[in-house]
Tab-separated table of C-alpha atoms in Angstrom:
chain	number	residue	atom	x	y	z
A	1	UNK	CA	118.050	177.018	135.176
A	2	UNK	CA	120.830	178.065	132.813
A	3	UNK	CA	120.257	177.409	129.116
A	4	UNK	CA	122.623	175.970	126.546
A	5	UNK	CA	125.758	178.082	126.398
A	6	UNK	CA	127.836	178.318	123.266
A	7	UNK	CA	131.176	180.078	123.059
A	8	UNK	CA	132.365	182.119	121.375
A	9	UNK	CA	129.334	183.911	119.892
A	10	UNK	CA	131.266	185.289	116.938
A	11	UNK	CA	134.468	184.185	115.294
A	12	UNK	CA	136.391	185.314	112.227
A	13	UNK	CA	139.005	182.975	110.789
A	14	UNK	CA	141.020	182.795	107.601
A	15	UNK	CA	141.052	179.934	105.125
A	16	UNK	CA	143.249	177.041	106.143
A	17	UNK	CA	143.026	177.704	109.869
A	18	UNK	CA	141.258	175.484	112.352
A	19	UNK	CA	138.641	176.367	114.929
A	20	UNK	CA	137.157	174.861	118.092
A	21	UNK	CA	133.648	175.695	119.237
A	22	UNK	CA	132.335	174.933	122.703
A	23	UNK	CA	128.912	173.969	124.024
A	24	UNK	CA	127.748	173.589	127.619
A	25	UNK	CA	124.376	171.803	127.771
A	26	UNK	CA	121.647	172.303	130.318
A	27	UNK	CA	122.630	170.732	133.623
A	28	UNK	CA	121.551	167.096	133.653
A	29	UNK	CA	121.235	166.807	129.869
A	30	UNK	CA	123.450	164.061	128.505
A	31	UNK	CA	122.634	164.350	124.798
A	32	UNK	CA	124.298	167.044	122.694
A	33	UNK	CA	123.789	167.580	118.976
A	34	UNK	CA	125.466	169.973	116.567
A	35	UNK	CA	123.908	171.606	113.501
A	36	UNK	CA	125.193	173.895	110.776
A	37	UNK	CA	122.786	176.563	109.586
A	38	UNK	CA	123.321	178.532	106.389
A	39	UNK	CA	120.864	180.781	104.503
A	40	UNK	CA	118.608	178.654	102.357
A	41	UNK	CA	120.038	175.347	103.665
A	42	UNK	CA	118.130	175.030	106.893
A	43	UNK	CA	119.582	172.953	109.695
A	44	UNK	CA	122.204	170.472	108.552
A	45	UNK	CA	123.002	167.756	111.079
A	46	UNK	CA	126.669	167.404	112.022
A	47	UNK	CA	126.834	164.895	114.871
A	48	UNK	CA	125.240	163.775	118.073
A	49	UNK	CA	126.790	162.672	121.358
A	50	UNK	CA	125.388	160.814	124.321
A	51	UNK	CA	127.428	159.886	127.375
A	52	UNK	CA	130.713	160.793	125.663
A	53	UNK	CA	129.996	158.563	122.639
A	54	UNK	CA	129.196	159.731	119.138
A	55	UNK	CA	125.837	158.153	118.304
A	56	UNK	CA	125.164	159.687	114.916
A	57	UNK	CA	127.087	161.559	112.265
A	58	UNK	CA	125.853	163.643	109.346
A	59	UNK	CA	127.241	163.904	105.839
A	60	UNK	CA	130.091	166.294	106.465
A	61	UNK	CA	133.758	165.785	105.535
A	62	UNK	CA	136.265	164.478	108.047
A	63	UNK	CA	137.470	168.050	108.668
A	64	UNK	CA	134.502	168.311	111.021
A	65	UNK	CA	134.951	166.463	114.288
A	66	UNK	CA	133.629	166.626	117.795
A	67	UNK	CA	133.808	165.164	121.231
A	68	UNK	CA	131.917	165.125	124.499
A	69	UNK	CA	133.415	165.218	127.951
A	70	UNK	CA	132.348	163.420	131.110
A	71	UNK	CA	130.474	166.546	132.298
A	72	UNK	CA	128.472	166.457	129.008
A	73	UNK	CA	130.154	169.596	127.663
A	74	UNK	CA	130.935	169.230	123.985
A	75	UNK	CA	133.355	170.705	121.503
A	76	UNK	CA	133.414	170.631	117.741
A	77	UNK	CA	136.508	171.234	115.657
A	78	UNK	CA	136.817	172.230	112.035
A	79	UNK	CA	140.235	171.954	110.434
A	80	UNK	CA	141.543	173.458	107.185
A	81	UNK	CA	138.725	175.992	107.069
A	82	UNK	CA	137.092	176.800	103.735
A	83	UNK	CA	134.988	179.807	102.724
A	84	UNK	CA	131.949	177.519	102.549
A	85	UNK	CA	132.271	176.746	106.252
A	86	UNK	CA	130.944	180.217	107.063
A	87	UNK	CA	127.725	179.521	108.951
A	88	UNK	CA	125.884	179.624	112.240
A	89	UNK	CA	126.836	176.551	114.274
A	90	UNK	CA	124.150	175.502	116.698
A	91	UNK	CA	124.392	173.174	119.647
A	92	UNK	CA	121.305	171.542	121.139
A	93	UNK	CA	120.912	169.507	124.281
A	94	UNK	CA	118.213	167.056	125.289
A	95	UNK	CA	117.341	165.268	128.499
A	96	UNK	CA	116.622	161.992	126.731
A	97	UNK	CA	118.493	159.744	124.384
A	98	UNK	CA	119.385	161.204	121.013
A	99	UNK	CA	116.413	161.880	118.790
A	100	UNK	CA	113.985	161.048	121.553
A	101	UNK	CA	110.721	162.740	122.357
A	102	UNK	CA	112.029	165.310	124.781
A	103	UNK	CA	112.719	168.083	122.303
A	104	UNK	CA	115.879	170.061	121.890
A	105	UNK	CA	117.011	173.167	123.708
A	106	UNK	CA	119.266	175.128	121.384
A	107	UNK	CA	121.992	177.569	122.228
A	108	UNK	CA	122.231	180.924	120.443
A	109	UNK	CA	124.965	179.573	118.215
A	110	UNK	CA	128.440	180.561	117.135
A	111	UNK	CA	128.589	182.714	114.012
A	112	UNK	CA	131.712	181.592	112.150
A	113	UNK	CA	132.955	183.756	109.287
A	114	UNK	CA	135.796	182.611	107.055
A	115	UNK	CA	137.697	185.298	105.151
B	1	UNK	CA	112.991	157.821	104.000
B	2	UNK	CA	114.582	160.389	106.277
B	3	UNK	CA	113.223	163.531	104.614
B	4	UNK	CA	110.785	165.999	106.052
B	5	UNK	CA	109.408	168.293	103.363
B	6	UNK	CA	108.238	171.721	104.501
B	7	UNK	CA	106.261	174.360	102.616
B	8	UNK	CA	105.991	177.184	101.854
B	9	UNK	CA	109.520	178.555	101.973
B	10	UNK	CA	108.235	182.001	102.898
B	11	UNK	CA	104.905	183.493	103.886
B	12	UNK	CA	103.576	187.015	104.327
B	13	UNK	CA	100.306	187.595	106.175
B	14	UNK	CA	98.565	190.596	107.649
B	15	UNK	CA	98.109	190.969	111.384
B	16	UNK	CA	95.187	188.852	112.537
B	17	UNK	CA	95.551	186.387	109.657
B	18	UNK	CA	96.092	182.629	110.095
B	19	UNK	CA	99.345	181.486	108.480
B	20	UNK	CA	99.554	177.748	107.829
B	21	UNK	CA	102.840	175.870	107.406
B	22	UNK	CA	102.810	172.313	106.132
B	23	UNK	CA	105.181	169.377	106.560
B	24	UNK	CA	105.215	165.865	105.147
B	25	UNK	CA	107.329	162.938	106.272
B	26	UNK	CA	108.156	159.526	104.859
B	27	UNK	CA	109.624	157.479	107.685
B	28	UNK	CA	106.843	155.599	109.483
B	29	UNK	CA	109.147	155.168	112.485
B	30	UNK	CA	108.679	158.867	113.260
B	31	UNK	CA	106.175	159.426	116.039
B	32	UNK	CA	107.213	162.735	117.571
B	33	UNK	CA	106.663	165.960	115.636
B	34	UNK	CA	107.868	169.224	117.176
B	35	UNK	CA	107.841	172.731	115.759
B	36	UNK	CA	110.602	175.223	116.439
B	37	UNK	CA	110.546	179.016	116.192
B	38	UNK	CA	113.701	180.956	115.424
B	39	UNK	CA	114.225	184.697	115.687
B	40	UNK	CA	117.210	186.386	113.977
B	41	UNK	CA	120.405	185.976	115.969
B	42	UNK	CA	118.920	183.266	118.177
B	43	UNK	CA	118.818	179.501	118.142
B	44	UNK	CA	115.522	177.700	117.411
B	45	UNK	CA	113.194	177.309	120.388
B	46	UNK	CA	110.742	174.459	120.883
B	47	UNK	CA	107.251	175.851	120.291
B	48	UNK	CA	104.824	172.939	120.356
B	49	UNK	CA	104.938	169.196	119.646
B	50	UNK	CA	102.469	166.424	118.830
B	51	UNK	CA	102.395	162.649	118.835
B	52	UNK	CA	100.258	160.595	116.402
B	53	UNK	CA	97.737	159.469	119.028
B	54	UNK	CA	95.942	162.817	118.639
B	55	UNK	CA	94.917	164.713	115.500
B	56	UNK	CA	95.213	168.197	116.936
B	57	UNK	CA	97.040	170.017	119.708
B	58	UNK	CA	96.626	173.625	120.789
B	59	UNK	CA	98.892	175.792	122.887
B	60	UNK	CA	97.767	179.379	123.044
B	61	UNK	CA	97.496	180.728	119.500
B	62	UNK	CA	99.508	177.837	118.033
B	63	UNK	CA	97.811	174.669	116.762
B	64	UNK	CA	99.286	171.527	115.217
B	65	UNK	CA	97.053	169.435	112.985
B	66	UNK	CA	98.186	165.883	112.294
B	67	UNK	CA	97.074	163.474	109.554
B	68	UNK	CA	98.638	160.078	110.193
B	69	UNK	CA	97.332	158.367	107.055
B	70	UNK	CA	98.672	161.138	104.817
B	71	UNK	CA	101.867	161.446	106.866
B	72	UNK	CA	101.407	165.187	107.060
B	73	UNK	CA	101.263	167.753	109.843
B	74	UNK	CA	100.800	171.488	109.878
B	75	UNK	CA	101.190	174.515	112.120
B	76	UNK	CA	98.452	177.133	112.325
B	77	UNK	CA	98.990	180.482	114.045
B	78	UNK	CA	95.706	182.066	115.109
B	79	UNK	CA	95.359	185.858	115.244
B	80	UNK	CA	98.951	186.292	114.056
B	81	UNK	CA	100.932	189.242	115.401
B	82	UNK	CA	104.023	191.088	114.112
B	83	UNK	CA	105.943	189.489	116.992
B	84	UNK	CA	105.305	186.086	115.399
B	85	UNK	CA	107.568	187.093	112.496
B	86	UNK	CA	110.264	184.421	112.600
B	87	UNK	CA	111.469	181.297	110.841
B	88	UNK	CA	109.578	178.131	111.709
B	89	UNK	CA	111.009	174.615	111.422
B	90	UNK	CA	109.104	171.371	111.641
B	91	UNK	CA	110.921	168.250	112.763
B	92	UNK	CA	110.340	164.537	113.202
B	93	UNK	CA	111.915	161.710	115.157
B	94	UNK	CA	111.064	158.488	116.942
B	95	UNK	CA	109.722	159.359	120.390
B	96	UNK	CA	111.641	156.524	121.983
B	97	UNK	CA	114.896	157.801	120.583
B	98	UNK	CA	117.002	154.806	119.791
B	99	UNK	CA	119.792	157.029	118.551
B	100	UNK	CA	118.022	158.036	115.356
B	101	UNK	CA	118.671	161.672	114.649
B	102	UNK	CA	115.997	164.340	114.547
B	103	UNK	CA	115.134	165.323	110.977
B	104	UNK	CA	114.276	168.972	110.329
B	105	UNK	CA	112.304	170.602	107.549
B	106	UNK	CA	113.961	173.353	105.535
B	107	UNK	CA	112.178	176.175	107.350
B	108	UNK	CA	109.485	178.767	106.598
B	109	UNK	CA	110.193	182.462	106.981
B	110	UNK	CA	107.013	184.129	108.219
B	111	UNK	CA	106.425	187.870	108.072
B	112	UNK	CA	103.363	189.331	109.757
B	113	UNK	CA	102.565	192.821	108.481
B	114	UNK	CA	100.957	195.277	110.953
């Protein structure tokens, strides 16, 4: 069974640009969540999707957005990139409803570096 | 009410020692408590999870202890090995979901010295 696939694995962008990250969940999983991980900050929740609907959103500015497609694949977009957006962006899928007791399966993440 | 407080931030033990990582939560709606293990360059992986109907759960060398009245839970790693060196995150959520997000602790970086 294939795991959660995130593309690309590494990305270097300059300030002011925008970026789109992709996540393919485990087949059959309908819940996809996104997290930002930076050294010393742990896992910061971005948003959560279930059946193409955003169910939860974290405390990030409107430059961060996402969507989920009918096949459960998800994308997140960051516009007007800032140096502070440099981080590991993790996608996690779950077989249950968001936050439910099925646990997350995480992808390996996309390492985004802003220069 | 959404916080999960995790300690210590970092931990160094010798091979064979028993590192203990502690977490405390506030939201009484939480009734599912997983632990995740993350190696450098990888995403976190679900290690073990517990629900409040039991006070302890063991899987191999990993044990979760749960204290419902104190709203605390901890991870113990028996006979720790250098390969256990990783960052560990506790988390909490309602088991039934209900679209409440999973709340993570801030992580503990464990180093096991040979």
